[in-house]
XYZ file of C-alpha atoms in Angstrom:
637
model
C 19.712 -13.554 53.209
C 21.694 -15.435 50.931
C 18.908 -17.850 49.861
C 16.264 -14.759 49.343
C 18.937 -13.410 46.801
C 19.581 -16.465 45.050
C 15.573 -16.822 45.015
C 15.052 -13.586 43.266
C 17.949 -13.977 40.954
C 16.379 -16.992 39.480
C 12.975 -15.730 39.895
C 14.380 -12.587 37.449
C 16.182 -14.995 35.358
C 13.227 -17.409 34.527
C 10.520 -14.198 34.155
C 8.008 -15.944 30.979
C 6.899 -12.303 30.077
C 10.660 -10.925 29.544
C 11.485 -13.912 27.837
C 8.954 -13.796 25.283
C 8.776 -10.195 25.456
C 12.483 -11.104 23.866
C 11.168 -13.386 21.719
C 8.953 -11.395 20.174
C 11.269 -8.520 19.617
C 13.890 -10.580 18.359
C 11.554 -11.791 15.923
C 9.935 -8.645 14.784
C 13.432 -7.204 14.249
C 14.292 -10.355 12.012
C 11.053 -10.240 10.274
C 11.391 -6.198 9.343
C 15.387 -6.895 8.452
C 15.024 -9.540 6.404
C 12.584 -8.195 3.881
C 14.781 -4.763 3.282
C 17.083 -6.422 1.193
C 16.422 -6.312 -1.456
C 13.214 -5.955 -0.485
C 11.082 -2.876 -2.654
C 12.943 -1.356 -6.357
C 14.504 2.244 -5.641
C 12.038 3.720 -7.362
C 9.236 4.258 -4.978
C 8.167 7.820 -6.096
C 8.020 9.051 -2.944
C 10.610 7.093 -0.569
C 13.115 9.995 1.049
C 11.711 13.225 0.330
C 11.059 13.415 4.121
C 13.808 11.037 4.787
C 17.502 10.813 2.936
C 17.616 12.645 -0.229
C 16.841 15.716 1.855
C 19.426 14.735 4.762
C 21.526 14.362 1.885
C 20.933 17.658 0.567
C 20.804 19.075 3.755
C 24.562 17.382 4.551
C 26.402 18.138 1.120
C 25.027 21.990 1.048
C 26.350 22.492 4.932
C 22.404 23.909 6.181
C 19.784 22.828 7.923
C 17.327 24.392 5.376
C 15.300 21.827 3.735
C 14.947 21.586 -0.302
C 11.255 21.465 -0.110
C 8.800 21.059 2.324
C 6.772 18.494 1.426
C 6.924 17.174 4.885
C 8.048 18.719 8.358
C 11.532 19.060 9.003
C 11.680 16.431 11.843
C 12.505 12.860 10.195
C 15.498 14.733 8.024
C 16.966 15.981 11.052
C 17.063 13.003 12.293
C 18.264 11.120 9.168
C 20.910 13.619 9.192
C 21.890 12.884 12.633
C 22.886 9.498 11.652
C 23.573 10.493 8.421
C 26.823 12.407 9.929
C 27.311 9.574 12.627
C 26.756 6.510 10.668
C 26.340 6.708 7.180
C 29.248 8.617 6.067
C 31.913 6.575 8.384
C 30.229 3.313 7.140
C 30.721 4.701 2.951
C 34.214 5.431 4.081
C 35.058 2.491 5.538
C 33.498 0.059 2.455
C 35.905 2.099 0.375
C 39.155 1.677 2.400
C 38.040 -1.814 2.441
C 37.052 -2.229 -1.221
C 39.151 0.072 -2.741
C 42.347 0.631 -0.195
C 44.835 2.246 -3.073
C 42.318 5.147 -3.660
C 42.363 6.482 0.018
C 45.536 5.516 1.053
C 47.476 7.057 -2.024
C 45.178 10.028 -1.723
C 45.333 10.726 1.832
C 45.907 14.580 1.305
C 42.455 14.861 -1.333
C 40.069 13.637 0.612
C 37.593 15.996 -0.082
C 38.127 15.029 -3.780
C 37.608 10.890 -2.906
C 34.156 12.196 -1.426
C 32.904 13.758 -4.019
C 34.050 11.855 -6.847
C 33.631 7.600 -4.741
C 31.052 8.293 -2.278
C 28.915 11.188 -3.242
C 28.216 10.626 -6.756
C 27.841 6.912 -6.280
C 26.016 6.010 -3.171
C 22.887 7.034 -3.877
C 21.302 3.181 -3.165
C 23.655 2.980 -0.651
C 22.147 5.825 1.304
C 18.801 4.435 0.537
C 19.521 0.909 2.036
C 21.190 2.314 5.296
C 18.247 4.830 5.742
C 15.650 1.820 5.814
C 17.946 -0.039 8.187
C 17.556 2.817 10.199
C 13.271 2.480 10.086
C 13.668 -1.164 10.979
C 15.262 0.432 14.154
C 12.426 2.902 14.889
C 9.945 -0.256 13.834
C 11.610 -1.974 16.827
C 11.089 0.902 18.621
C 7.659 0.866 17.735
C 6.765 -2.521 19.235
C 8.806 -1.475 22.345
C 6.890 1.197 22.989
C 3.782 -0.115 21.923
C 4.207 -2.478 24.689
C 5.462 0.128 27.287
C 2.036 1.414 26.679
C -0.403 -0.777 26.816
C 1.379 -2.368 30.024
C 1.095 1.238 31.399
C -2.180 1.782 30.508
C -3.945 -1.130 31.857
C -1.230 -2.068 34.246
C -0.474 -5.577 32.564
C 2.497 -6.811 31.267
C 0.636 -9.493 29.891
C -1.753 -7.342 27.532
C 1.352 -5.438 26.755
C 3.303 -8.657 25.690
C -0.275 -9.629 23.457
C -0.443 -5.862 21.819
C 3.763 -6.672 20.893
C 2.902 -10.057 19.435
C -0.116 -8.712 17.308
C 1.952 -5.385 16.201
C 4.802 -7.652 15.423
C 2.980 -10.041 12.907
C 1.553 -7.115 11.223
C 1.913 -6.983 7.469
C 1.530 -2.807 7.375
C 3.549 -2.541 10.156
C 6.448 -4.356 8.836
C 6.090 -3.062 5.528
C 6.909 0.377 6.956
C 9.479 -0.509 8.876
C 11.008 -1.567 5.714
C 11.112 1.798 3.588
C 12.154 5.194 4.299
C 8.477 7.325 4.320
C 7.213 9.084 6.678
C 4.455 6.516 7.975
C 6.718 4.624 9.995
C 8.253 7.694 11.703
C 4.952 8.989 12.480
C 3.720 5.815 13.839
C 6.053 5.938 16.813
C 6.602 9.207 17.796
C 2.481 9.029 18.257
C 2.960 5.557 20.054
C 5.922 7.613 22.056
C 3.307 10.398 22.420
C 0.677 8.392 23.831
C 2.662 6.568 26.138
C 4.252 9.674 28.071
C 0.619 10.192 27.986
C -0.418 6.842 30.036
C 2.091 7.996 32.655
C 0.631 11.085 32.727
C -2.511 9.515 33.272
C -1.661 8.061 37.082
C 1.388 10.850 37.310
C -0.066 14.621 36.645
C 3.239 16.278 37.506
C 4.910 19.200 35.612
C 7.595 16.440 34.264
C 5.336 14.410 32.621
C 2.853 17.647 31.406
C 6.344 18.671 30.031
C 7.422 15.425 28.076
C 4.212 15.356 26.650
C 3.749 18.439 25.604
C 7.375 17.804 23.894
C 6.147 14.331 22.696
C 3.257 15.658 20.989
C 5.253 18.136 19.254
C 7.157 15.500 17.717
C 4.501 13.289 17.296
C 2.763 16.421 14.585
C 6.545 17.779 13.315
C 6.425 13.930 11.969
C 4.154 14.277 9.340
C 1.452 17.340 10.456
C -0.833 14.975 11.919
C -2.454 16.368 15.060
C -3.986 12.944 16.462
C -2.364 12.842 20.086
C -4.016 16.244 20.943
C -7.564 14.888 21.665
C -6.742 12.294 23.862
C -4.364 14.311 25.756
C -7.132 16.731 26.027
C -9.607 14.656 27.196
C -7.000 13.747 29.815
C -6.267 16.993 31.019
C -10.213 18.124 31.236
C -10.288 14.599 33.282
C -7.598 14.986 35.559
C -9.452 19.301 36.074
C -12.593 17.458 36.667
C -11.079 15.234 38.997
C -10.209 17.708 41.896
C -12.684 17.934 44.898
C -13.130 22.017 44.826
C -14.072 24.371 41.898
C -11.137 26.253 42.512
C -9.350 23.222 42.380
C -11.374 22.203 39.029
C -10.328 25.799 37.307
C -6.274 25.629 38.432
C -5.825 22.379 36.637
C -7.770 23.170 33.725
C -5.641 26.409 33.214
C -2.525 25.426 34.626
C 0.799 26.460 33.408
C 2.428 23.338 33.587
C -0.240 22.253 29.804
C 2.893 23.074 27.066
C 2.034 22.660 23.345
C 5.542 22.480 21.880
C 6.223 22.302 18.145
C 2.944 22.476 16.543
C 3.826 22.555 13.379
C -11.928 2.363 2.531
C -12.395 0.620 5.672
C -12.519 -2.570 3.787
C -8.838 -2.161 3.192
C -8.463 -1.691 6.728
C -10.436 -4.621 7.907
C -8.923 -7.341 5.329
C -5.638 -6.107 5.029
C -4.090 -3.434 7.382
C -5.537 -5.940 10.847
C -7.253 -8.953 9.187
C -10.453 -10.095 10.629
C -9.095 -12.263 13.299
C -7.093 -9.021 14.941
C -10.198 -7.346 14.383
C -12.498 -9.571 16.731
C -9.615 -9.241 19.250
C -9.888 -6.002 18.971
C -13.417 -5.644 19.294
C -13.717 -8.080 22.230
C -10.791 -5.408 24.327
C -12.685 -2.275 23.277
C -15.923 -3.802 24.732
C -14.425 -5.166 28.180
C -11.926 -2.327 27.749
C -14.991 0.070 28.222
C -16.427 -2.054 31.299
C -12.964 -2.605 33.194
C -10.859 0.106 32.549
C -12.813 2.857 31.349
C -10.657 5.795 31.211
C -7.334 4.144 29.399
C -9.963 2.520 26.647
C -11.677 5.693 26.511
C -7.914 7.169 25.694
C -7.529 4.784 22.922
C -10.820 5.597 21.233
C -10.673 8.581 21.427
C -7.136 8.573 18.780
C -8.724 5.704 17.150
C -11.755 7.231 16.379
C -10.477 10.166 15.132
C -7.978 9.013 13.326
C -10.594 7.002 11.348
C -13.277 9.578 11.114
C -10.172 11.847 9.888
C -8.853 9.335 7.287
C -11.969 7.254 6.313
C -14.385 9.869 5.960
C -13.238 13.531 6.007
C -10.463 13.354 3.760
C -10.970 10.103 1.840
C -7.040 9.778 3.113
C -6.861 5.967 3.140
C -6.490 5.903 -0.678
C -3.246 6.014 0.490
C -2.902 2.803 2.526
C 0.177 3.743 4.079
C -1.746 6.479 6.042
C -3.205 3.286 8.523
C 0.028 3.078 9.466
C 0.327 5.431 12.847
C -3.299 3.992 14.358
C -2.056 0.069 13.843
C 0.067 0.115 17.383
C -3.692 1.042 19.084
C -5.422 -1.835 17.525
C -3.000 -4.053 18.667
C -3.011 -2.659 22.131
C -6.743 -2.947 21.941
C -6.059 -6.393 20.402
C -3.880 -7.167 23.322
C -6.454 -6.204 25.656
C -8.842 -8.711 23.796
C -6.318 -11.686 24.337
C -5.839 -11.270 27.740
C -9.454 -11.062 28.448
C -9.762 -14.117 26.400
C -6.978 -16.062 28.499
C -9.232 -15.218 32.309
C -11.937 -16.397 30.657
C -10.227 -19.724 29.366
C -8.384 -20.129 32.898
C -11.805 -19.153 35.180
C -13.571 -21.689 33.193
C -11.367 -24.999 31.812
C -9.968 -26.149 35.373
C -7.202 -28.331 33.356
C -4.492 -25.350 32.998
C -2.767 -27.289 29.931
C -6.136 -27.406 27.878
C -6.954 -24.153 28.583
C -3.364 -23.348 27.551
C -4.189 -25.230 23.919
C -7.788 -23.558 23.595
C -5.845 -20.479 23.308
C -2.773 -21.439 21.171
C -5.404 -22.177 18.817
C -7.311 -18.932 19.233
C -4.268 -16.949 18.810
C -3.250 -19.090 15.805
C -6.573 -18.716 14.150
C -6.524 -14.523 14.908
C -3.343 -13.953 13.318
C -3.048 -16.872 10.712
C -3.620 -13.985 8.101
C -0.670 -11.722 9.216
C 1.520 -14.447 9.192
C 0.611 -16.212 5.632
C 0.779 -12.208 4.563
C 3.721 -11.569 6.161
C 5.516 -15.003 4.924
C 4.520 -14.151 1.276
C 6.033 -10.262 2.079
C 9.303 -11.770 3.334
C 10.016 -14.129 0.847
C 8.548 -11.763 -1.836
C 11.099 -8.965 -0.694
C 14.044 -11.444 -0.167
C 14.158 -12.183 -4.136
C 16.258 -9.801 -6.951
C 13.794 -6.777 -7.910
C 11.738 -7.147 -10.384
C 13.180 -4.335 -12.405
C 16.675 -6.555 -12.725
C 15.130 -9.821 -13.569
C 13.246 -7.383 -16.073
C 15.890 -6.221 -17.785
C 18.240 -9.406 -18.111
C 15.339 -10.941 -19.847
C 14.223 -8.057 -21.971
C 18.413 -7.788 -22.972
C 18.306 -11.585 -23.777
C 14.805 -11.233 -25.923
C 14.382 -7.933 -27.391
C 15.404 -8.016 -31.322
C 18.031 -5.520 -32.743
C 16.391 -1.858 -34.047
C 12.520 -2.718 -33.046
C 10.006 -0.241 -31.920
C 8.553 -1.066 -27.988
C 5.725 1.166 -26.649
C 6.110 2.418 -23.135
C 5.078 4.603 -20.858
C 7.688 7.236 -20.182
C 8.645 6.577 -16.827
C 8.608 2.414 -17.317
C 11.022 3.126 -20.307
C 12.926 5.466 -17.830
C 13.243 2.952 -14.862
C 13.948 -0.048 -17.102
C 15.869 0.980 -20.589
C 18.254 2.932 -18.821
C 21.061 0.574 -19.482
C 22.915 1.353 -22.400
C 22.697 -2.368 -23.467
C 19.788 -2.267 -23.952
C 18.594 1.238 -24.915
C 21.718 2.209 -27.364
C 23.332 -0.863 -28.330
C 20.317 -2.143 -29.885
C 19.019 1.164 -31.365
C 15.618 0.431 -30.244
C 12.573 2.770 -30.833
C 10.007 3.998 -28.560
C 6.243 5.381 -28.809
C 4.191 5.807 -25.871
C 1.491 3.634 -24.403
C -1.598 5.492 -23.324
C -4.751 3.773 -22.506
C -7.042 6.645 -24.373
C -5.273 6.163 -27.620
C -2.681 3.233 -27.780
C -3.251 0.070 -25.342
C -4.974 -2.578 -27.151
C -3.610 -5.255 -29.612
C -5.091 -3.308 -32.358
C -4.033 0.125 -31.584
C -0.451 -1.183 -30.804
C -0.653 -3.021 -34.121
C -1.283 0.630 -35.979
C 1.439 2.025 -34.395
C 3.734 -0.378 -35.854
C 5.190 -1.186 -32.310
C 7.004 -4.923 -32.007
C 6.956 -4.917 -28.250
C 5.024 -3.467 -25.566
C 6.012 -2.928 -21.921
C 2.879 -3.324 -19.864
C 3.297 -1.842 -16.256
C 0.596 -3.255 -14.092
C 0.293 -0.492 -12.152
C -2.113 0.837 -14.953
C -4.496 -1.904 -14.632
C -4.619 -2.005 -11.093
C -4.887 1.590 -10.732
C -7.816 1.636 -13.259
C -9.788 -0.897 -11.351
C -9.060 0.307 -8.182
C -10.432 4.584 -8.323
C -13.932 3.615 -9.396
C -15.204 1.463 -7.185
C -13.687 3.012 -4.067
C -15.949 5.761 -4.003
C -19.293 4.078 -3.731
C -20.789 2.733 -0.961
C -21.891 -0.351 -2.402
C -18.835 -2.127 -2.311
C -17.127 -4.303 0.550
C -14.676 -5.938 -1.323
C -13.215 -5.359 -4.875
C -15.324 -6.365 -7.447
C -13.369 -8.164 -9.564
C -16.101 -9.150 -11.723
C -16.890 -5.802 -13.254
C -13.169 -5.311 -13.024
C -12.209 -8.327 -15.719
C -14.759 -6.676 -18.206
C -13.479 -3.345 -17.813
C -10.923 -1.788 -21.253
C -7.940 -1.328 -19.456
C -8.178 -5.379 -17.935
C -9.616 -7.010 -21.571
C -6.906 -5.136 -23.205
C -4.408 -6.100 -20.881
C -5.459 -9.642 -20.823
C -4.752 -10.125 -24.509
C -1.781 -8.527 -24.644
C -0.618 -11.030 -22.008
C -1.680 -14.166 -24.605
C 1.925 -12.959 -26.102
C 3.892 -12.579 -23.175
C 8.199 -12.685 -23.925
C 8.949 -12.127 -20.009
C 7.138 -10.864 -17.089
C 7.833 -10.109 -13.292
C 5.131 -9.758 -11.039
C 5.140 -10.266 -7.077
C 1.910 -10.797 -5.205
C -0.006 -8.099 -3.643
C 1.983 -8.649 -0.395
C 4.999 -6.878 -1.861
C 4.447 -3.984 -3.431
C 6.584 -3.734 -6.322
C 6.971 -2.189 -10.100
C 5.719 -5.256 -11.875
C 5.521 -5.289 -15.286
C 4.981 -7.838 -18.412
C 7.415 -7.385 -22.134
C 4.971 -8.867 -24.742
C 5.276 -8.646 -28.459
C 2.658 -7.714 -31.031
C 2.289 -10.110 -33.759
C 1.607 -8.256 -37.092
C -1.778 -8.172 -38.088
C -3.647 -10.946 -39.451
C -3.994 -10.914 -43.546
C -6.668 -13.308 -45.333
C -9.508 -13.391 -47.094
C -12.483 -12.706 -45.084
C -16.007 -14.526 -45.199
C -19.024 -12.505 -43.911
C -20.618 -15.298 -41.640
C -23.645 -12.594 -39.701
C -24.280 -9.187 -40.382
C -26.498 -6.646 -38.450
C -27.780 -4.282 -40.485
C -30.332 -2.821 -38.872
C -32.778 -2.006 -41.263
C -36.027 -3.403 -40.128
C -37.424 -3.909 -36.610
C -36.830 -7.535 -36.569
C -32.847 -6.765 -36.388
C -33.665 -5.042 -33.418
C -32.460 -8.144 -31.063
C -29.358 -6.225 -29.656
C -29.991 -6.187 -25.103
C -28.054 -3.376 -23.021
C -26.433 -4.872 -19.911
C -26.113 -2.148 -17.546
C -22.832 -2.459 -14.873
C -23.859 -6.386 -15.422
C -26.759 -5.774 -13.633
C -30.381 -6.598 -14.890
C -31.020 -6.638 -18.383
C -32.349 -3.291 -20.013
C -33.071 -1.891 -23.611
C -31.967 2.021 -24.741
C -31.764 0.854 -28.096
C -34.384 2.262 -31.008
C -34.386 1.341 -34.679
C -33.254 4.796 -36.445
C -34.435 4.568 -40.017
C -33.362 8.091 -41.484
C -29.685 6.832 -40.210
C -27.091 4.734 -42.435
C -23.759 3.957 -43.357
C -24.647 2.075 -47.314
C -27.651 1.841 -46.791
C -31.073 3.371 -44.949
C -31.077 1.867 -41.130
C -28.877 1.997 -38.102
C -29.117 1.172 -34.128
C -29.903 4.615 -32.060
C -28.237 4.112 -28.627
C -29.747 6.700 -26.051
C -28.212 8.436 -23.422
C -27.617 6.466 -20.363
C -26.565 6.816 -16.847
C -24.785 3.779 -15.578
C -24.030 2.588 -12.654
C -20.825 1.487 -12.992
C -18.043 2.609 -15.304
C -18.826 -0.112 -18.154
C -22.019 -0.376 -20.531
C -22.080 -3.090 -22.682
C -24.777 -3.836 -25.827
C -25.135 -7.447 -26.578
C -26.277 -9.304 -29.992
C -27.179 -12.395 -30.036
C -24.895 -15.422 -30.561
C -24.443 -17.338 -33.885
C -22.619 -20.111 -33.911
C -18.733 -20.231 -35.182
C -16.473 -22.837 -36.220
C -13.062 -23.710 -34.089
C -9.777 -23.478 -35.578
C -10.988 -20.077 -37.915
C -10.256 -16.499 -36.976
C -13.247 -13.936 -36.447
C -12.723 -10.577 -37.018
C -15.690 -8.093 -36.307
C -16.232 -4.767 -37.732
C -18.534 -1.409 -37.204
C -19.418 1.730 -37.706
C -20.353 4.451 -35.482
C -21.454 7.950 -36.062
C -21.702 10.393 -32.966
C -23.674 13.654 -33.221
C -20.924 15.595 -31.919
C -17.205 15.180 -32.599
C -15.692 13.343 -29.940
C -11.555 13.842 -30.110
C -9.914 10.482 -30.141
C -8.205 10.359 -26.455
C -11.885 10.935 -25.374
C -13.276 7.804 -27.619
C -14.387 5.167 -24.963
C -16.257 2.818 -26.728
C -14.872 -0.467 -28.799
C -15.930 -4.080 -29.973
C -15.398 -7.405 -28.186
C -15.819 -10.752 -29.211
C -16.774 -13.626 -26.927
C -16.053 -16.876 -27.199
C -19.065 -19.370 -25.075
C -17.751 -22.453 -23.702
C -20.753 -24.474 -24.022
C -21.236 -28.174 -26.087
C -22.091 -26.028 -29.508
C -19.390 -23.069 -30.243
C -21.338 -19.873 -30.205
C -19.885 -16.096 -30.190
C -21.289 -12.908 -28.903
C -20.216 -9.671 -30.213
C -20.824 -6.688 -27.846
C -19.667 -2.973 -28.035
C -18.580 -1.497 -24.725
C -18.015 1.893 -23.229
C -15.502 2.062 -20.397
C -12.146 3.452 -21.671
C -12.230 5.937 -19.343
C -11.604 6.023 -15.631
C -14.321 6.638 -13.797
């Protein structure tokens, strides 16, 4: 008896799943932790309306009404919850401990110490312990996420593959790391759906109950309504199930169904899984289908949905955050894909060790993306923000009394130091890409600096091309010839400071350049185009870069001195950027080129609605040569 005791405590003791089960959550909980300090600026614009800032209101105004209602009122009744149980003690005690004399020689205004050392100064205090908190619920998240893919296909192995994928996963972490909604959402639908895998080899009124409860948290998250198909698919399953009619119709219409509290692909495929998770993914939905037909079928059906819902009906995934909730279901179908993967290695390679190093490498090779993403993210988030190495360097550089165009909220999120803003009695105009982004423009405006935040320019590339089903993958071609990127590009040429983290950590990134006053010499006319007889009719229209075509016509009753001027007709192009080309002369290195011309429209066009300007290009071939070309594509598209 003894011996069979001793045999199961070190059978318990040495269990590989548990330990790397540990393993893995040790290291997803390190991975999420790490990059929330200091991790994103506090100026995401829409971090804690669903989270903090209305606990907080909620907390200092004594109700459980919300300010707005943006979002359910789920995640700030939680956040108030620990708000009341956590936050507050922890503020108190880092004042008794920072600042003893103020509470101890106060001990009888309390109230007063609140308001005036904790309440009016702890707003990025707050902030910081509320995304601690969703690295907890991200934990959660990979729990359960296991929980439920061991349930559903009765392995703990797939559910120990679905933990490692989810835990690796850039979008994942990312929301684990910032208090939005997303992250909340994503596990009360993981919680949802795994009350619902119980359910599936369980139909009792308990677990009928929890769901029904579950799925009412799942949609008081963030009024998403996802978990209802595949529990209803379940329930018309389990009706289906019974031997009689009778039997069919009582489980159909039972009592014990409770609904409580109902209340760019692309992107997805680089990004949110990476190609290697999608493979693995693929390869579990297709044996998933053939093994274990009615806990895949579960899966698609949220996944497809969810998809359909966001990729199609309601364009949702502009916001990539919104991928989010489905990620924990790829990786269980991920899972699923590894351990199918692993019998097939093992029923085939008789030597267990190679077979063990086939699929090291397999697993290496499927998540090498998340984990060079994730790396960058961590490291990214683990430097100052870019707003503070910002402003030291703009408080170092910036000269006393100048003028800086900026946009209105850059100027707000970094000027707002006195030091800077007051002390050197700087002056501000805005920046607006219809009227004042380019060199020139800034130039007439008089401004000495410019704050470039390159949100703008990755914005303006981004809207136009997401729409059309031509495009895969970003086309960064068209993009580097659009206004807003040309502009941008030589503004940069004069660059005093910049701060920019890679696409992995999303950030306010921004570049401080000055603008050099405005070139004065004597100018020699070295080509002309005049226009006045067919032969200067050698201009070519390159449509969205595209195939060379010609909407030009020689206009003779037209002219600015004298008779003769270029006709452009109407066009339609395919993509937001139409360029007219002249030929190329050749130019000498070491002069300055200016170019000048001079439009007429036939109606008046108001100057933020102006989209068309000259550009110069210099050819890098053996013999100098320019191109002049005037473009349309100010405006987004």
């Amino acid at each position: 008896m003894i011996k069979r005791i001793k045999k199961k405590i070190l059978k318990v003791k040495f269990d590989k799943i548990k330990i790397l089960l540990l393993v893995i959550l040790i290291a997803g909980f390190l991975i999420r932790v790490l990059g929330v300090y200091p991790g994103y600026s506090p100026y995401h614009p829409d971090e804690g309306k669903a989270g903090y800032s209305s606990a907080w209101f909620m907390f200092m105004n004594r109700t459980l009404d919300l300010p707005h209602y943006h979002y359910p009122a789920l995640i700030p009744t939680i956040e108030l919850f620990f708000m009341v149980l956590f936050f507050i003690p922890i503020l108190w005690i880092k004042l008794l401990t920072t600042n003893p004399d103020i509470v101890l020689s106060n001990l009888n205004k309390l109230p007063e110490i609140f308001q005036n050392y904790i309440a009016l100064r702890s707003d990025v205090e707050i902030m910081f312990l509320s995304r601690y908190l969703m690295v907890a619920f991200g934990v959660l998240t990979l729990v359960f996420s296991y929980l439920t893919a061991k349930t559903l296909f009765s392995s703990r192995r797939i559910g120990l593959f679905t933990a490692l994928v989810l835990a690796v996963n850039l979008r994942a972490v990312s929301s684990s790391q910032l208090d939005l909604p997303d992250g909340y959402s994503g596990f009360f639908l993981i919680l949802a759906f795994y009350i619902l895998s119980r359910l599936k080899d369980n139909p009792s009124l308990k677990f009928y109950i929890l769901s029904g409860v579950s799925i009412g948290l799942a949609i008081s998250a963030k009024l998403q309504f996802f978990s209802l198909l595949p529990f209803s698919v379940l329930h018309l399953y389990l009706a289906l199930k019974q031997k009689t009619v009778k039997g069919k119709l009582i489980t159909l219409f039972s009592k014990k169904v409770f609904f409580w509290g109902l209340t760019g692909l692309s992107y997805f495929y680089h990004i949110v899984l990476t190609p290697g998770v999608v493979a693995l993914s693929l390869v579990g939905l297709i044996v998933g289908l053939i093994r274990h037909r009615l806990s895949t079928f579960l899966v698609l059906c949220l996944v497809a949905f969810y998809l359909y819902y966001f990729i199609y009906l309601t364009r949702g995934w502009f916001y990539p955050r919104n991928f989010v909730s489905v990620v924990p279901f790829f990786a269980i179908l991920a899972g699923l894909g590894l351990e199918n993967v692993w019998n097939f290695l093992n029923s085939h390679i008789k030597k267990i060790s190679l077979a063990t190093g086939i699929f090291i490498v397999i697993i290496s090779l499927a998540l090498f993306g998340s984990i060079r993403n994730l790396i960058v993210h961590t490291v990214s988030y683990s430097k100052p923000w870019n707003i503070v190495t910002m402003r030291s360097c703009i408080e170092k550089n910036v000269a006393f009394g100048k003028t800086v165009a900026a946009h209105p909220t850059d100027k707000y999120i970094l000027f707002s130091l006195p030091s800077i803003d007051v002390n050197k009695k700087l002056n501000f105009i805005p920046i607006n890409i219809e009227t004042s982004y380019s060199l020139a423009e800034l130039q007439e405006e008089k401004a000495d600096y410019a704050l470039v935040g390159l949100d703008v320019v990755g914005d303006s590339n981004s809207v136009w091309w997401m729409t059309k089903p031509n495009y895969w993958d970003k086309p960064v071609g068209v993009a580097k010839n659009l206004f807003v990127s040309l502009a941008a590009v030589e503004l940069f040429q004069n660059t005093v400071c910049s701060s920019v983290k890679p696409w992995q950590a999303v950030e306010n990134n921004y570049a401080f350049v000055s603008i050099p006053s405005p070139t004065a010499t004597e100018w020699e006319k070295v080509e002309a185009f005049e226009f006045d007889s067919e032969s200067g009719l050698t201009w070519k229209k390159v449509d969205g870069f595209f195939g060379l075509g010609n909407n030009l016509i020689l206009d003779k009753e037209e002219g600015r001195q004298k008779e003769g001027a270029l006709k452009i007709i109407s066009v339609t192009p395919k993509l937001p950027v139409v360029r007219w080309v002249s030929p190329v002369f050749e130019v000498v290195p070491g002069k300055v080129y200016k170019a000048e011309a001079w439009i007429k429209s036939t109606v008046p066009v108001e100057q933020k609605r102006r989209d068309g300007f000259l550009r110069l290009d210099f050819l890098n071939t053996p013999t100098n040569f320019l191109s002049l070309a005037i473009y349309t594509s100010r405006l987004k598209a």
